[in-house]
CSV table of C-alpha atoms in Angstrom, one decimal:
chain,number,residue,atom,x,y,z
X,791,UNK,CA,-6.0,16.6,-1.6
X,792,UNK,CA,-4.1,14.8,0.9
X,793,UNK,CA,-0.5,13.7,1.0
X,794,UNK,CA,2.2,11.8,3.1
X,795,UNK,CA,6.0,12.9,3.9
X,796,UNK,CA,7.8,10.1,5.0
X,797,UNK,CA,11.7,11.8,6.1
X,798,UNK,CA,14.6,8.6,5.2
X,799,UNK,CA,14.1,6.1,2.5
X,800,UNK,CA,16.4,3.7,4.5
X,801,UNK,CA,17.0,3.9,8.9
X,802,UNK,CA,19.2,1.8,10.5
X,803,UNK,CA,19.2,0.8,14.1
X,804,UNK,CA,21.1,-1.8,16.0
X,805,UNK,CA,19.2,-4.5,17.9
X,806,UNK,CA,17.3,-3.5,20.9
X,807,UNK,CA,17.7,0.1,20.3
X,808,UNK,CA,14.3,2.9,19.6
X,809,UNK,CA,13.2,2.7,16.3
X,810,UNK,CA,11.7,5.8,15.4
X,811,UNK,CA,9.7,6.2,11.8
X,812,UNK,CA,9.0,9.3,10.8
X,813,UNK,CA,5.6,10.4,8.9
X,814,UNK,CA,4.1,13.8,8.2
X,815,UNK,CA,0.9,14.6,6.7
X,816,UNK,CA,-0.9,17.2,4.7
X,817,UNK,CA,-4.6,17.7,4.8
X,818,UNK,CA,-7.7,20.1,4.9
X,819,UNK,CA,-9.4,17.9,7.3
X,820,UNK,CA,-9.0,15.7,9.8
X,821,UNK,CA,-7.4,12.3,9.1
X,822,UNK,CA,-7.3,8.7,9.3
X,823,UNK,CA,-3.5,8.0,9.4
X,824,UNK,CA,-2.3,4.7,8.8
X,825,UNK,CA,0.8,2.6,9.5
X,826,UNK,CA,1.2,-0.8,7.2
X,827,UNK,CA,4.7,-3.2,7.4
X,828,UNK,CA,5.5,-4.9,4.0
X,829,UNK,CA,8.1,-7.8,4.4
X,830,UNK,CA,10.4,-8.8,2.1
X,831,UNK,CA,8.2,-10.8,-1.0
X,832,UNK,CA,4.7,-10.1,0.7
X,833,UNK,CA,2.1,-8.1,0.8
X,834,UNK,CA,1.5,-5.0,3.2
X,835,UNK,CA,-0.2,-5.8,6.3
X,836,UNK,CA,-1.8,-2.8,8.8
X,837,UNK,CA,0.1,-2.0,11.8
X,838,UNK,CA,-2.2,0.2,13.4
X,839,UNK,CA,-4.2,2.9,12.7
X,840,UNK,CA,-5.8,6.3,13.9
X,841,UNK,CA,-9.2,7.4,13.2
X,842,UNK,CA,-10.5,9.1,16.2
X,843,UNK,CA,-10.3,9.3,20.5
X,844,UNK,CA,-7.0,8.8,22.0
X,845,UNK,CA,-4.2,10.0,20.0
X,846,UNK,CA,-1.9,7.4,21.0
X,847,UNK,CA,-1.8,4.1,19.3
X,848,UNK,CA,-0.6,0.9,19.9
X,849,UNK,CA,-0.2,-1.7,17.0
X,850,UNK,CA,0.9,-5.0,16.4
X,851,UNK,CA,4.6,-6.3,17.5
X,852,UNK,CA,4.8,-3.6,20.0
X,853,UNK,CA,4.9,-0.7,17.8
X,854,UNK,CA,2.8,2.5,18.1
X,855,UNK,CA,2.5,6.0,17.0
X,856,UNK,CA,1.0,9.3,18.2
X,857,UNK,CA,-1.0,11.6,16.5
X,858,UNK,CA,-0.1,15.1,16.9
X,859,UNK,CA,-2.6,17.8,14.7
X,860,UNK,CA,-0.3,20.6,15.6
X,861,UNK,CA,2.3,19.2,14.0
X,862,UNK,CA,1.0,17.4,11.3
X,863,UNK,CA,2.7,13.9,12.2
X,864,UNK,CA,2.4,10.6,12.9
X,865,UNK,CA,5.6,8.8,13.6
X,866,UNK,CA,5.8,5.5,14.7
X,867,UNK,CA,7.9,4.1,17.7
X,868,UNK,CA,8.9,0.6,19.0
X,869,UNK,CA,11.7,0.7,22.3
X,870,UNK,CA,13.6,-1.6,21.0
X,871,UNK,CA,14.1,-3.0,17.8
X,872,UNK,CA,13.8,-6.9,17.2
X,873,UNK,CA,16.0,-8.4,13.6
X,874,UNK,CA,12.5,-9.3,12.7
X,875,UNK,CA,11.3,-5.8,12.5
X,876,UNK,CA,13.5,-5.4,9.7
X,877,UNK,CA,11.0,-4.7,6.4
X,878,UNK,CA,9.7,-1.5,4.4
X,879,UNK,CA,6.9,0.4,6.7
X,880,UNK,CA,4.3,2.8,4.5
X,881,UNK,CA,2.4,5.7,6.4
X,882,UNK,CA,-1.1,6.7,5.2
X,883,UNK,CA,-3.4,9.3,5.2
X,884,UNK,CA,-6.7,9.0,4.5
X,885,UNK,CA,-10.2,11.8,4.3
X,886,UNK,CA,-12.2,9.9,2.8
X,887,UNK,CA,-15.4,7.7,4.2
X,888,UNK,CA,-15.6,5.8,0.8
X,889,UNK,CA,-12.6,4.3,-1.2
X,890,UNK,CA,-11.4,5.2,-4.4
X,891,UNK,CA,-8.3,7.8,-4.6
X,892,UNK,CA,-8.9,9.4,-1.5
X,893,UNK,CA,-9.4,6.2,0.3
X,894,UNK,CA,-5.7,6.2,0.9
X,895,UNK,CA,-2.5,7.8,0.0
X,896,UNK,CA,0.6,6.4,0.7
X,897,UNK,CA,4.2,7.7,1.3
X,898,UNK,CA,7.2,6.1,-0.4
X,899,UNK,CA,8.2,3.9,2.4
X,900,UNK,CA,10.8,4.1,4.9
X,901,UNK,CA,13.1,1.2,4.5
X,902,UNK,CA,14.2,-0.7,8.6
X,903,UNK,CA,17.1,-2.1,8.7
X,904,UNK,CA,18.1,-3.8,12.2
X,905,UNK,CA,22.0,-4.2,12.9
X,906,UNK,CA,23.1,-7.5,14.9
L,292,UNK,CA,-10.2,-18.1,0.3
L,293,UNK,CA,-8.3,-16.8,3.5
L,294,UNK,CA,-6.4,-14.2,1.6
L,295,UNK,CA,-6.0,-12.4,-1.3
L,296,UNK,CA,-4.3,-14.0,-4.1
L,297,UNK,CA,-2.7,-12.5,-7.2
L,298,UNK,CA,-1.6,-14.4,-10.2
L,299,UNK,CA,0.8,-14.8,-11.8
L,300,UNK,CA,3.4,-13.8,-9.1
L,301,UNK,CA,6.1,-13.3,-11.7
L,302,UNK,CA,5.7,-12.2,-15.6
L,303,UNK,CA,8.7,-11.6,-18.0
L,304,UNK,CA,7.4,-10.6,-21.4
L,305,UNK,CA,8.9,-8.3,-24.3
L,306,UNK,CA,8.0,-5.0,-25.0
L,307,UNK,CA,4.7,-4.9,-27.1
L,308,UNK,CA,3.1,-7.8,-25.6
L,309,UNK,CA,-0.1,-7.5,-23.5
L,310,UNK,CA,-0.8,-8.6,-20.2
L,311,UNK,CA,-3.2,-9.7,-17.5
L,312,UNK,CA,-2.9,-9.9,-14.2
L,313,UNK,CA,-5.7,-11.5,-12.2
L,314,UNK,CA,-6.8,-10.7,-8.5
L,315,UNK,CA,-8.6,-12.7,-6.5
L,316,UNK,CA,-10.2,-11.1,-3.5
L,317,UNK,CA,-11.1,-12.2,0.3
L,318,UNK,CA,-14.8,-13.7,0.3
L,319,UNK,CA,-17.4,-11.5,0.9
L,320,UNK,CA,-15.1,-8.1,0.2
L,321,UNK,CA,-16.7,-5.6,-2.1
L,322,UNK,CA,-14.0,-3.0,-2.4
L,323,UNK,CA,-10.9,-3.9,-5.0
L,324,UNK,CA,-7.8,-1.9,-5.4
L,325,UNK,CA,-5.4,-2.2,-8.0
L,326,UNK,CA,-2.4,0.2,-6.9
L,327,UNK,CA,1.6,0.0,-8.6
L,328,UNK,CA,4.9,-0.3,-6.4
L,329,UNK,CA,7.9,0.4,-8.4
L,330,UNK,CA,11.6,0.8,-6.5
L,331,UNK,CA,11.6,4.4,-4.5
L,332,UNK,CA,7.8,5.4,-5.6
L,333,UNK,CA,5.9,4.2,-2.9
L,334,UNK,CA,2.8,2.7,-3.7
L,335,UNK,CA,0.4,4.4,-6.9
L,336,UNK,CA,-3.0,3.8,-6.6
L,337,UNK,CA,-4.1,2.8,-10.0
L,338,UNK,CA,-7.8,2.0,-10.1
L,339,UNK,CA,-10.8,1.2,-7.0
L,340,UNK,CA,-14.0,-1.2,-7.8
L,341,UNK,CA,-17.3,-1.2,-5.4
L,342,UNK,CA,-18.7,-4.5,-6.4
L,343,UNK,CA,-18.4,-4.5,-10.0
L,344,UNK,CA,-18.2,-0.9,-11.3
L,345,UNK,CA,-15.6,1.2,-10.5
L,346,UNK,CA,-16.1,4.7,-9.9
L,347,UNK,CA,-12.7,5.6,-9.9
L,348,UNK,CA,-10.6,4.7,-12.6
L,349,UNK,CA,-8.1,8.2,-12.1
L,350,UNK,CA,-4.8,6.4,-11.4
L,351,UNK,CA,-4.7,4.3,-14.5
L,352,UNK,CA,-1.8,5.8,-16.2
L,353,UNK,CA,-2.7,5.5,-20.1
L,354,UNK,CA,-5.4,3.9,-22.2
L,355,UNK,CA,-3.1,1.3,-22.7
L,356,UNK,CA,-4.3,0.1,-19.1
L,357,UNK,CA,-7.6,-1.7,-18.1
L,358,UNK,CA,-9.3,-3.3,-15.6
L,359,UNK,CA,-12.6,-5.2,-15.1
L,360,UNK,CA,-14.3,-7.1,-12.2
L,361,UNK,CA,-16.9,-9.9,-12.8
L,362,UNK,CA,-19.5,-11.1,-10.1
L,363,UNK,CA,-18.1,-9.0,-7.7
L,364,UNK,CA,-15.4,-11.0,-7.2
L,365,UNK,CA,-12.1,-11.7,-9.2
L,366,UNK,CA,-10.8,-8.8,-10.9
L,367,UNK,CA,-8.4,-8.6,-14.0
L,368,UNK,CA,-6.0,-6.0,-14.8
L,369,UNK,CA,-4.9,-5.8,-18.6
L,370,UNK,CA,-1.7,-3.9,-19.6
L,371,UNK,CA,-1.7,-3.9,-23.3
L,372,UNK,CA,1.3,-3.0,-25.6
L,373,UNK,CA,3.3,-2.9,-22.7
L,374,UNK,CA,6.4,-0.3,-21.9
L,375,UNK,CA,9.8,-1.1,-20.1
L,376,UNK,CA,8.5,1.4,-18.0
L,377,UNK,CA,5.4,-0.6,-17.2
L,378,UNK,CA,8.0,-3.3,-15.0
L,379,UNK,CA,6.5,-2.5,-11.4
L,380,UNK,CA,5.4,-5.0,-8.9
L,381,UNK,CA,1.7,-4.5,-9.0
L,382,UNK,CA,-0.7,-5.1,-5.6
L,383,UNK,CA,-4.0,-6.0,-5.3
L,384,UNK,CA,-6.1,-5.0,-2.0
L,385,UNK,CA,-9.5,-5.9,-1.0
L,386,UNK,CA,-11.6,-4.9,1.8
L,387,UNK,CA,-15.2,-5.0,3.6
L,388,UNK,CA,-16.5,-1.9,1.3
L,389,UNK,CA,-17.2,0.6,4.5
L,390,UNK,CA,-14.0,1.9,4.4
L,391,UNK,CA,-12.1,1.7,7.7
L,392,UNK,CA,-8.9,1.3,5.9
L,393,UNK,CA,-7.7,-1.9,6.8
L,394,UNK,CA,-6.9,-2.8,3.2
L,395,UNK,CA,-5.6,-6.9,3.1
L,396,UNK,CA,-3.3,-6.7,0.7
L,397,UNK,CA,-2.1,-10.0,-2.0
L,398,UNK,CA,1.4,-11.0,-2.5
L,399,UNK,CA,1.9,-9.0,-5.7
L,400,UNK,CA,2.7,-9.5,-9.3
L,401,UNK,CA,6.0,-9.0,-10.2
L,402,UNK,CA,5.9,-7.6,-14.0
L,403,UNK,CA,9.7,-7.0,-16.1
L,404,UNK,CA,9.6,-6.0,-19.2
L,405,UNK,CA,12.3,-6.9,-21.4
């Protein structure tokens, strides 16, 4: 079985400054690792994603995130933080090719918030 | 439609009552996902349909939860006899069926139970 560490519940940044998300993953085979952004009172939205090729990913509103086996991570990056970035981001893992269960596991959520 | 839509987007009830929460996916997806998002858990994935049946039901947390899907479309999830603990926000997520995990997620249902 799969599973997703995601290190902070909350990070705070000031405007402008590197955002850095932090995701690790456990799994017996190789991955699909996922980023999704949930704003406040909506639904989660995908970010970007990794499934195979180059390890480095680039997402919507200028985020992206690296896939590195030998550490088992996935973090996500934007160079500088925008007050709209501000929302809870979910990393997950995937091993499946079907859905169900192993379609995807998610981490509890890493919670943005952007200072003025 | 051009999204996934959940309904009703907020439900107070008291403890005992029984639920439903309906979920209405994108046109033409065949996958369904009914997953839970309480405060500090994350998402839990609760139950998965391929067109009608659903060949995992491993999340649902007690017999006390059901869900069914009808032409492969709109999908209902029933909580019966419910629990304070059952107050969650609960998602709905469809997608094209070959999974490539871009799940398009609705708005939610927020559920308290009083």
């Amino acid at each position: 079985a799969q599973s997703v560490t995601q290190l902070g519940s909350h990070v705070s940044v000031s405007e402008g400054a590197l955002v850095l998300l932090r995701c690790n993953y456990s799994s017996s085979v190789p991955p699909y690792l996922f980023w999704y952004v949930q704003y406040p009172n909506q639904g989660l939205q995908l970010l970007l994603k990794y499934t195979t090729g180059a390890t480095l990913v680039k997402g919507i509103n200028g985020f992206e995130a690296e896939f590195k086996k030998s550490e088992t991570s996935f973090h996500l990056t934007k160079p500088s933080a925008h007050m709209s970035d501000a929302a809870e981001y979910f990393c997950a893992v995937s091993v499946g090719s079907g859905g169900g269960a192993d379609g995807l596991t998610f981490g509890k959520g890493t919670h943005l918030i952007i200072q003025p | 439609g051009a999204g996934v839509s959940q309904s009703p987007s907020n439900k107070v009830t008291e403890k005992g009552k029984d639920v439903e929460l309906r979920c209405d996916p994108i046109s033409g997806h065949t996958a369904l996902y009914w997953y839970r998002q309480s405060l500090g858990q994350g998402l839990e994935f609760l139950i998965y349909f391929q067109g009608n049946s659903a060949p995992d039901k491993s999340g649902l947390p007690s017999d006390r939860f059901s869900a069914e899907r009808t032409g492969g479309s709109v999908s209902t999830l029933t909580i019966q006899r419910t629990q304070q603990e059952d107050s969650a926000v609960y998602l709905c997520a469809s997608s094209l069926g070959t999974f490539t995990g871009e799940l398009f997620f609705g708005e939610g249902s927020r559920l308290t139970v009083l």
